[in-house]
Coordinates of C-alpha atoms and ligand atoms in Angstrom, one line a residue:
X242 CA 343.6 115.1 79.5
X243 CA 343.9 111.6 80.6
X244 CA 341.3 109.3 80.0
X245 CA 340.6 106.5 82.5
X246 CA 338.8 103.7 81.2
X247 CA 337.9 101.9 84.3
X248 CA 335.9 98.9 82.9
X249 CA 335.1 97.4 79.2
X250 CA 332.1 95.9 78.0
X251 CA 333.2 92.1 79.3
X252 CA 333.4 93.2 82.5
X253 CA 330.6 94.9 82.5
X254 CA 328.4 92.6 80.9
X255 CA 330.1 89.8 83.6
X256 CA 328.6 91.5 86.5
X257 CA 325.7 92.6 85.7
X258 CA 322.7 93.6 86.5
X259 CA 323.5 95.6 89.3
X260 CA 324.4 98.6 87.7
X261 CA 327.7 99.8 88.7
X262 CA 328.2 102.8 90.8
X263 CA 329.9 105.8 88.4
X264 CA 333.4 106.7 89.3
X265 CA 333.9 109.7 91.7
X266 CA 335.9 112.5 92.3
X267 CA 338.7 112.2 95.0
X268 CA 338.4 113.5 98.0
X269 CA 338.8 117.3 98.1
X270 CA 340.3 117.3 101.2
X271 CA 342.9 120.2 101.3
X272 CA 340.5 123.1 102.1
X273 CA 338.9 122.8 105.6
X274 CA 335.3 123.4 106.5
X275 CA 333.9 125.8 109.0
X276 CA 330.2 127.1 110.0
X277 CA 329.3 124.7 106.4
X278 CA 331.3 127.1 104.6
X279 CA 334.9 126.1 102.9
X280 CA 337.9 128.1 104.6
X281 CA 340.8 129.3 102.0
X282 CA 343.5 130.9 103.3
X283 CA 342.0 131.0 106.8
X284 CA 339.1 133.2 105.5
X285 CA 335.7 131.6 105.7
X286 CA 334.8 131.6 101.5
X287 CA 332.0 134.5 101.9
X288 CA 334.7 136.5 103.9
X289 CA 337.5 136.3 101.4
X290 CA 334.5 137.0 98.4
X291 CA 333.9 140.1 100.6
X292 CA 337.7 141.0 100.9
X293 CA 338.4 140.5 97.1
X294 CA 335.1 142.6 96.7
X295 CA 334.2 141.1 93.4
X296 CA 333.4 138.1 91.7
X297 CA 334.4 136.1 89.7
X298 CA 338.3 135.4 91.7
X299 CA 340.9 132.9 91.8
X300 CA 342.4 132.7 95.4
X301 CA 345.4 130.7 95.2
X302 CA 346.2 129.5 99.1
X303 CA 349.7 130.2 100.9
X304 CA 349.8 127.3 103.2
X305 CA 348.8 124.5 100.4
X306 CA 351.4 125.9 98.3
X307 CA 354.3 125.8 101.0
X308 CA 352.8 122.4 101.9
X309 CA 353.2 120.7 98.7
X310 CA 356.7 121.7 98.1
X311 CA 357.7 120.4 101.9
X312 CA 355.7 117.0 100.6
X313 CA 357.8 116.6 97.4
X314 CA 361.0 117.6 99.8
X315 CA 359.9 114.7 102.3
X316 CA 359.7 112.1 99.2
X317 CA 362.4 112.9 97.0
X318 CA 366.1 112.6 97.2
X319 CA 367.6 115.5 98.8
X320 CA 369.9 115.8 95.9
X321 CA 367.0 116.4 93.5
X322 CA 366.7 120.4 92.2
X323 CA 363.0 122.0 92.4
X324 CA 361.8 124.0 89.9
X325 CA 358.9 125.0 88.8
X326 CA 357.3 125.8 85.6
X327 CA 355.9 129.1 86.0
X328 CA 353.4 128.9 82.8
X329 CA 351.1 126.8 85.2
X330 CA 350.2 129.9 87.5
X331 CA 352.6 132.9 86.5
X332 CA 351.0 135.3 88.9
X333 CA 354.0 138.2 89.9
X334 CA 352.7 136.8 94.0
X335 CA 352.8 133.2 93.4
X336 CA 356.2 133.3 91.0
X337 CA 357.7 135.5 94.3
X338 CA 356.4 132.9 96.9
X339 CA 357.6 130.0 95.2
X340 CA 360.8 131.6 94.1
X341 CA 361.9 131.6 97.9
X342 CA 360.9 127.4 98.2
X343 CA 362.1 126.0 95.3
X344 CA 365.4 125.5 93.9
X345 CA 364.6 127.2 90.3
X346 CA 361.8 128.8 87.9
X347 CA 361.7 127.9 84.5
X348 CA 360.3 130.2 82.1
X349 CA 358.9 130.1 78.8
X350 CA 359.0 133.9 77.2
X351 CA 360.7 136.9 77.9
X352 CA 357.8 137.9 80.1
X353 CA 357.7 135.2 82.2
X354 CA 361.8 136.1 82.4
X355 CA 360.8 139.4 83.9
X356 CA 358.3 138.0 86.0
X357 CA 361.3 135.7 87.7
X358 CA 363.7 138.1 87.6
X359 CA 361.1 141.0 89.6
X360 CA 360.0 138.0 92.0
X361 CA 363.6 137.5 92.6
X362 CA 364.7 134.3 91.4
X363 CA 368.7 134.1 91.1
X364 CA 369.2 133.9 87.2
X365 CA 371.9 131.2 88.0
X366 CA 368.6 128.9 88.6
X367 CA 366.1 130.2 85.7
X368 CA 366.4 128.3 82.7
X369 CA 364.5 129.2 79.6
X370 CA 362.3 127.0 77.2
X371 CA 360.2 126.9 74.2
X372 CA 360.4 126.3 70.7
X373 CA 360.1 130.1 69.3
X374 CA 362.1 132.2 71.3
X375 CA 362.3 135.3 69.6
X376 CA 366.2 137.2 68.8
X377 CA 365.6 140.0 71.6
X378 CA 364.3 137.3 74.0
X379 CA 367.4 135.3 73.1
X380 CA 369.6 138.4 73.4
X381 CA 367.6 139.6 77.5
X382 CA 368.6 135.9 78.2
X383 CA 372.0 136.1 77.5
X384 CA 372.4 139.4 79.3
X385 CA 370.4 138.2 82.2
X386 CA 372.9 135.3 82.4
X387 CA 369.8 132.6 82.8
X388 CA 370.7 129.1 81.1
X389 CA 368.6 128.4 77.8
X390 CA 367.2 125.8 76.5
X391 CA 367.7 125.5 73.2
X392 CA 365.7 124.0 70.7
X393 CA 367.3 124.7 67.2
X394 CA 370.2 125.4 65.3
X395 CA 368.9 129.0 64.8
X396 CA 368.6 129.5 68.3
X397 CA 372.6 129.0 68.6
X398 CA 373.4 131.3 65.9
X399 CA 371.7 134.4 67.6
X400 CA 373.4 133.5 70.9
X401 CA 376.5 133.6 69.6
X402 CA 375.7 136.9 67.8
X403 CA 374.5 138.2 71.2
X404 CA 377.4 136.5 73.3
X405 CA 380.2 138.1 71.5
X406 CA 377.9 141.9 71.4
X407 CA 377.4 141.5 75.3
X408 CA 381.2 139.8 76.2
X409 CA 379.0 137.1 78.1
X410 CA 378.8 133.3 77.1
X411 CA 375.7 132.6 76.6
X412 CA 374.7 129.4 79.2
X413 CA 372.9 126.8 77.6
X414 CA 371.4 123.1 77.9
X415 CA 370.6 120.9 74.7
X416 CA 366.4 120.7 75.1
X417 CA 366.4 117.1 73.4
X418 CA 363.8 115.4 71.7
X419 CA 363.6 112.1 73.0
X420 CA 362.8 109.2 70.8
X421 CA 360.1 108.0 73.2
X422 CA 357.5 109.3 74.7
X423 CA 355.8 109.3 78.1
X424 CA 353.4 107.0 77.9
X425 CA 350.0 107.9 79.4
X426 CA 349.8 111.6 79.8
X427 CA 347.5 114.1 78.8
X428 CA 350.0 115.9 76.9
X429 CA 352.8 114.4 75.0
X430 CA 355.4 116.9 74.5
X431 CA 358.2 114.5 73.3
X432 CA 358.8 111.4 70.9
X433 CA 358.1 111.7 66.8
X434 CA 358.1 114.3 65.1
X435 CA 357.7 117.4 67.3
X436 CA 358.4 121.3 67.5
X437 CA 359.8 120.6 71.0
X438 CA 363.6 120.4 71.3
X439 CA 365.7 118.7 68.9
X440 CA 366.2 115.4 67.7
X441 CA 368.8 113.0 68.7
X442 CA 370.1 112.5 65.5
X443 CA 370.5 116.3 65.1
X444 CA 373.0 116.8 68.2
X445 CA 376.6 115.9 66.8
X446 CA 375.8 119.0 64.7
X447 CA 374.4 120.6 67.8
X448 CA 377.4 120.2 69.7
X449 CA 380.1 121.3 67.2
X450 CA 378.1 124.4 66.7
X451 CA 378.0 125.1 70.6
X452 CA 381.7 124.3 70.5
X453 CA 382.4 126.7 67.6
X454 CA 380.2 129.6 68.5
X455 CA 381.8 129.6 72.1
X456 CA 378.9 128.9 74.3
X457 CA 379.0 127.7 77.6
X458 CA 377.5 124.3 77.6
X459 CA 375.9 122.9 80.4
X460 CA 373.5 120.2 79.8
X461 CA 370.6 118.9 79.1
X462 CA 366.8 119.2 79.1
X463 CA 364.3 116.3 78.4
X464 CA 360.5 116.4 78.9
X465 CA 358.4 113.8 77.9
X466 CA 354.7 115.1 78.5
X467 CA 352.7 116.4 81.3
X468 CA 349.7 115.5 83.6
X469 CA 350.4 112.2 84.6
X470 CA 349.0 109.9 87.4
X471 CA 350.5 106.9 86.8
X472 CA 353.8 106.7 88.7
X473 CA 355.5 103.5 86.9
X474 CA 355.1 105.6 83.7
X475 CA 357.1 108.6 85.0
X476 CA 359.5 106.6 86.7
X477 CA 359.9 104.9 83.0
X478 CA 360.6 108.3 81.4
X479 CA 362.9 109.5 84.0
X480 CA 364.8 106.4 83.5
X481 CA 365.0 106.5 79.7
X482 CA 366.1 110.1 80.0
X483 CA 368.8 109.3 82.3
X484 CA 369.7 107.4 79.9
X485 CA 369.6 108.7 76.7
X486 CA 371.5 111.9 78.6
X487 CA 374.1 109.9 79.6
X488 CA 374.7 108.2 76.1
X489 CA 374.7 112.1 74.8
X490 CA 377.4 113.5 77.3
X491 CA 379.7 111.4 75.7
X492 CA 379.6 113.1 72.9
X493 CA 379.1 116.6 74.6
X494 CA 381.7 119.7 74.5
X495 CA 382.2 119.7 78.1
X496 CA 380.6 118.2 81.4
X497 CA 377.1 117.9 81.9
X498 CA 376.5 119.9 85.0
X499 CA 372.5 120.1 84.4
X500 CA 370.3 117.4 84.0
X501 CA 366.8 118.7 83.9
X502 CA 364.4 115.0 83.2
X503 CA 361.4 117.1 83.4
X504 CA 357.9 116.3 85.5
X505 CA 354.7 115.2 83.8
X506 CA 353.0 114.8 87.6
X507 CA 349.7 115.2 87.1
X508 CA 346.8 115.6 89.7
X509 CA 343.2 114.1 90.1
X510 CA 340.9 116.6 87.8
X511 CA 338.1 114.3 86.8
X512 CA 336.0 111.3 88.1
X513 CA 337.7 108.0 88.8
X514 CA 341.3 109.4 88.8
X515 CA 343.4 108.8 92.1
X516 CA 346.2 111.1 93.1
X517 CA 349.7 110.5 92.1
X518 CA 351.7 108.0 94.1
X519 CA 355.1 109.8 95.0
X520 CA 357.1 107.1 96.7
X521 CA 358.0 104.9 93.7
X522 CA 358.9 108.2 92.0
X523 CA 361.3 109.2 95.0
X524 CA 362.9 105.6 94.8
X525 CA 363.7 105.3 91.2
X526 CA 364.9 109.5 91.5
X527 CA 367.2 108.5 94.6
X528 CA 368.9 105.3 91.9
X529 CA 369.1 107.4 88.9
X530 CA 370.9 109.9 92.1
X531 CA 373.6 107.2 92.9
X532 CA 374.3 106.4 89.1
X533 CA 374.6 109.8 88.4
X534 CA 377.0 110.4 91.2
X535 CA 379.4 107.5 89.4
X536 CA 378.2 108.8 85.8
X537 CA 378.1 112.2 85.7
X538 CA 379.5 113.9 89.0
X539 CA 379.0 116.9 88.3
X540 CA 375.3 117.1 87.2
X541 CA 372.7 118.2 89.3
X542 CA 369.5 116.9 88.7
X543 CA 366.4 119.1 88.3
X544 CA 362.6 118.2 87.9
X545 CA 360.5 120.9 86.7
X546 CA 356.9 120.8 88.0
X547 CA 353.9 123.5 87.3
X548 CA 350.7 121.9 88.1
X549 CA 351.5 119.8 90.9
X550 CA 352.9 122.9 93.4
X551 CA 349.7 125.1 92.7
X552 CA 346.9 122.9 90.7
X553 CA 345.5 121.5 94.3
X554 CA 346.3 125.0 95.9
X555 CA 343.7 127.1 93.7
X556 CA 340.0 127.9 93.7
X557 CA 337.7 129.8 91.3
X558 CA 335.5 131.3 93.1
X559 CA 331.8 132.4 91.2
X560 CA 328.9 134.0 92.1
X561 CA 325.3 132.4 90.8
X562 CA 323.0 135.0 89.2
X563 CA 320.7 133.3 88.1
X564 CA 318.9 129.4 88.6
X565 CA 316.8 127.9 85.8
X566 CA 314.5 124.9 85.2
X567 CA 314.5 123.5 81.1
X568 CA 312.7 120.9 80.6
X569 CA 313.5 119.3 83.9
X570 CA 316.9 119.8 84.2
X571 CA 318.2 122.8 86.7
X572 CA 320.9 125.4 85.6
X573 CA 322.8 127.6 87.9
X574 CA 324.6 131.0 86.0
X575 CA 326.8 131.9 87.0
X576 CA 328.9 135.4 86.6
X577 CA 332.0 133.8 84.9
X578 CA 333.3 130.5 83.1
X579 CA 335.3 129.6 80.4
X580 CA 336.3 133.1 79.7
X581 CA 338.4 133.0 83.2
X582 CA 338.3 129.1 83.3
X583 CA 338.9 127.6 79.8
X584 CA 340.2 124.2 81.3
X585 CA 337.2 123.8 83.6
X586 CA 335.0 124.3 80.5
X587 CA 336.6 121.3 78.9
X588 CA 337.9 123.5 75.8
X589 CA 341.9 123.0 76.9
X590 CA 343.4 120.2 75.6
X591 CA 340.5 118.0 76.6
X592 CA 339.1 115.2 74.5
X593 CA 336.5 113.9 76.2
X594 CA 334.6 116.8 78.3
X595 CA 334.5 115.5 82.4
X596 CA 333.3 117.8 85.0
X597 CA 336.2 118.9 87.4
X598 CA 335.2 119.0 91.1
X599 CA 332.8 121.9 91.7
X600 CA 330.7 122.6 94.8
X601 CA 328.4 125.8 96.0
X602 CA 331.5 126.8 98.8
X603 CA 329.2 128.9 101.1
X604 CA 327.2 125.6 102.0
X605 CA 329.6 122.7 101.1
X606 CA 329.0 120.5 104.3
X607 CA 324.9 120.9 102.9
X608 CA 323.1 117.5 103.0
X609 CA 320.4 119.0 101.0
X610 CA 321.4 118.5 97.6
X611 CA 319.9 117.9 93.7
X612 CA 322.0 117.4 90.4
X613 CA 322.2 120.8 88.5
X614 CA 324.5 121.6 86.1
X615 CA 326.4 125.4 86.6
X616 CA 327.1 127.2 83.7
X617 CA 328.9 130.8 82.6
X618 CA 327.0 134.2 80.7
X619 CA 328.8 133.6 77.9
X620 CA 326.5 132.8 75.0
X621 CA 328.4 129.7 74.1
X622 CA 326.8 125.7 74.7
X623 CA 330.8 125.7 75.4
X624 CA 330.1 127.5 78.9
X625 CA 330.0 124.7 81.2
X626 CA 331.9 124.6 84.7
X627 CA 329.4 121.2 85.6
X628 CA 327.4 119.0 83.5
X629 CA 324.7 117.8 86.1
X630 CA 326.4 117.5 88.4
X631 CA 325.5 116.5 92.6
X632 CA 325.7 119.7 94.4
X633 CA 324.8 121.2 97.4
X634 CA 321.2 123.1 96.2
X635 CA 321.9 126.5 95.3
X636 CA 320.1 130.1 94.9
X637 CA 320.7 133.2 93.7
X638 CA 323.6 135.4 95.5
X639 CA 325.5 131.7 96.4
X640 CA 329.3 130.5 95.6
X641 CA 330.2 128.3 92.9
X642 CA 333.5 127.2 93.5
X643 CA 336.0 124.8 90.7
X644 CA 338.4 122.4 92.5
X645 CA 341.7 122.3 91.4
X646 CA 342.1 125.5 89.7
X647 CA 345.2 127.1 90.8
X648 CA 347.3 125.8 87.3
X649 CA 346.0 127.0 83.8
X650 CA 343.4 128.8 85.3
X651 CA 343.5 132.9 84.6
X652 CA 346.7 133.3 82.2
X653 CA 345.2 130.1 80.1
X654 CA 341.9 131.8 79.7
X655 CA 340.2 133.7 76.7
X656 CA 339.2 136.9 79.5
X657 CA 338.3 139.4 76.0
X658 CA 335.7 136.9 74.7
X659 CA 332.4 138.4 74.9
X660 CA 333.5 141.8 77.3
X661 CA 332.7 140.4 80.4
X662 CA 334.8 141.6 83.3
X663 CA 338.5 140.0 83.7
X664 CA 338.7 138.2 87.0
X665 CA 340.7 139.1 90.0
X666 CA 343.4 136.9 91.6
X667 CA 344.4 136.7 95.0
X668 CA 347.1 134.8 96.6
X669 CA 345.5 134.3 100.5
Ligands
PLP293 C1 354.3 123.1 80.5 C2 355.6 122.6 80.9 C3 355.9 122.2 82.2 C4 354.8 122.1 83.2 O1 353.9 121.1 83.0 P1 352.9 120.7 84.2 O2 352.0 119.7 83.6 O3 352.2 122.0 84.6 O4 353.7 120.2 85.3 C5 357.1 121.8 82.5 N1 358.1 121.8 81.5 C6 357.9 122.2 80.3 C7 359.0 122.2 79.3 C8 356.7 122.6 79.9 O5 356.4 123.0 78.6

């Protein structure tokens, strides 16, 4: 994911000797504290254990979630669509509460469709991404009347095959692959060579075909990369896209009416990383508004967002069977890891392994604490939710709980590797 460098060697070697303090988590701030014990959902954390009745569990909280969505309402232009990528956390209770805040869901397979469409998300606002959809997918799309995202020439053909069978236009937006990227994130997902979208330099071609085959065109889709925290950066992108978009709908078969310039907003997972700062973001979004009202006045602009509405909102909660001493250094097992937590572990995407935030939940305000490092059953060095780490000291029977954890947490996870039990989720 993103890797901070906060100081070089000059620097360094400038002000020494006094060796400089290591960078730090940020505040974990949005669960409260009660009787030492975090509260999630309103439920002291051995409660809600008790309630779920197992462990290992993801509880994924209610009020953080509706919170986040009125934050981004307060700072962005009113104008600006919601939707959210439901690949971050496509549980059927989550995708159902945040189909009723947001302005959208955009999904990623078929069974994410049917997740949307049972949680009851209006198909006018799903829109449909990825770089494989399969013919049958392309063909439930078409007859569930949700916009697609297209990403190759292939993926026209079987529209219009399925558009004529079903006597429906197929709705669809142009998923574009930018010639730039967004510079900065952990993922880059556009710019090169890529399997994401299609080129520029493909869409004259693109566009006659859309024309010929009789497909309803709406607009486009452009998404530069993902986990960001550096607000001039996004800004950047969204401004390029704008951009490029508006160069492109002068060539289009008919008025852009969608502009999706995708997210990227990242959130603070590891040591020295600051949350995102959302107020340049909602300036630069409210002028790329008024051009677009000049430009393009029909388009409605749309920013899709997975990890920022639930990343923040999430725990993993696990229980600690056993504590160990090797050679000094203390280990607390726990009874799950990267099987239910493959981020956490390190293993997803990440270059350099960083601890996320952990604490032991049933005694976070605990002044009494050592460095131990909590790992999972799995017989794997892999299995590592801390790497020593300054915890609250912990026994047997106690709470380890991962920060963070409510995006690519249980769908993201290898839960078949090694037979260990699945985990539960709960939405509190
Ligand atoms: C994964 C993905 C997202 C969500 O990314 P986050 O980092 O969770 O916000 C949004 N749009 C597209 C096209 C994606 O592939």
């Amino acid at each position: 994911m993103t890797d901070t460098t906060l100081s070089t060697a000059a620097e360094t070697a400038a002000t020494a000797p006094a060796p400089r303090k290591p960078p730090e988590h940020a505040p974990m701030q949005q669960f409260a504290q009660r009787d030492g014990q975090l509260v999630v959902g309103g439920e002291l954390l051995t409660t809600l254990a008790a309630r779920v009745g197992q462990t290992p569990f993801y509880a994924y909280d209610r009020g953080l979630l509706r919170q986040r969505v009125a934050q981004l309402r307060a700072v962005l232009p009113a104008a600006v669509k919601l939707h959210y990528a439901m690949k971050a956390n496509p549980m059927p209770a989550v995708v159902g509460l945040m189909a009723g805040l947001v302005d959208g869901i955009d999904v990623a397979s078929a069974g994410e469709l049917k997740v949307a469409l049972d949680a009851g998300a209006h198909p006018a606002e799903i829109s449909f991404a990825g770089p494989g959809k399969r013919d049958p997918e392309l063909r439930q799309a078409v007859a569930s009347r949700v916009l697609v995202n297209v990403e190759s020439l292939r993926e026209l053909a079987v529209l219009g095959a399925a558009s004529r069978e079903l006597g429906l236009p197929a709705r669809v937006a142009v998923r574009v692959n930018p010639d730039f990227e967004l510079k900065g994130s952990g993922m880059k997902m556009g710019g090169g060579p890529k399997q994401f979208g299609i080129d520029v330099e493909q869409l004259p071609e693109v566009f006659a075909r859309i024309a010929a085959e009789g497909l309803q065109f709406e607009g486009f889709h452009l998404f530069a990369g993902s986990q960001n925290l550096r607000a001039e950066a996004i800004c950047e992108a969204q401004t390029k896209s704008y951009e490029l978009a508006l160069r492109l709908a002068a060539l289009a078969p008919a008025p852009v009416r969608f502009l999706n310039l995708g997210g990227g907003f990242g959130i603070p997972y590891f040591p020295g990383e600051q949350p995102l700062d959302l107020a340049p973001i909602g300036a630069n979004l409210a002028a790329l508004c008024a051009r677009a009202a000049q430009d393009m006045p029909q388009a409605g602009i749309v920013i899709e967002l997975g990890r920022y509405f639930v990343g923040e909102a999430g725990v993993y909660v696990t229980r600690i069977v056993d504590r160990k001493v090797s050679r000094g250094q203390i280990y607390l097992v726990t009874d799950g890891g990267l099987n239910h937590h493959l981020s956490a572990s390190g293993n997803f995407g990440q270059v350099v392994r960083k601890n996320y935030p952990v604490t032991i939940g049933n005694k976070a305000a605990s002044a009494e604490r050592e460095v131990a490092s909590v790992v999972g059953p799995l017989c794997t060095p892999l299995d590592l939710l801390a790497d020593r780490m300054l915890l609250p000291v912990a026994e047997v029977g106690d709470l380890a709980v991962v920060y963070q954890s409510g995006a690519y947490g249980a769908s993201s996870s290898p839960q078949n590797f090694l037979g260990h039990p699945h985990c539960v989720e709960v939405l509190v």
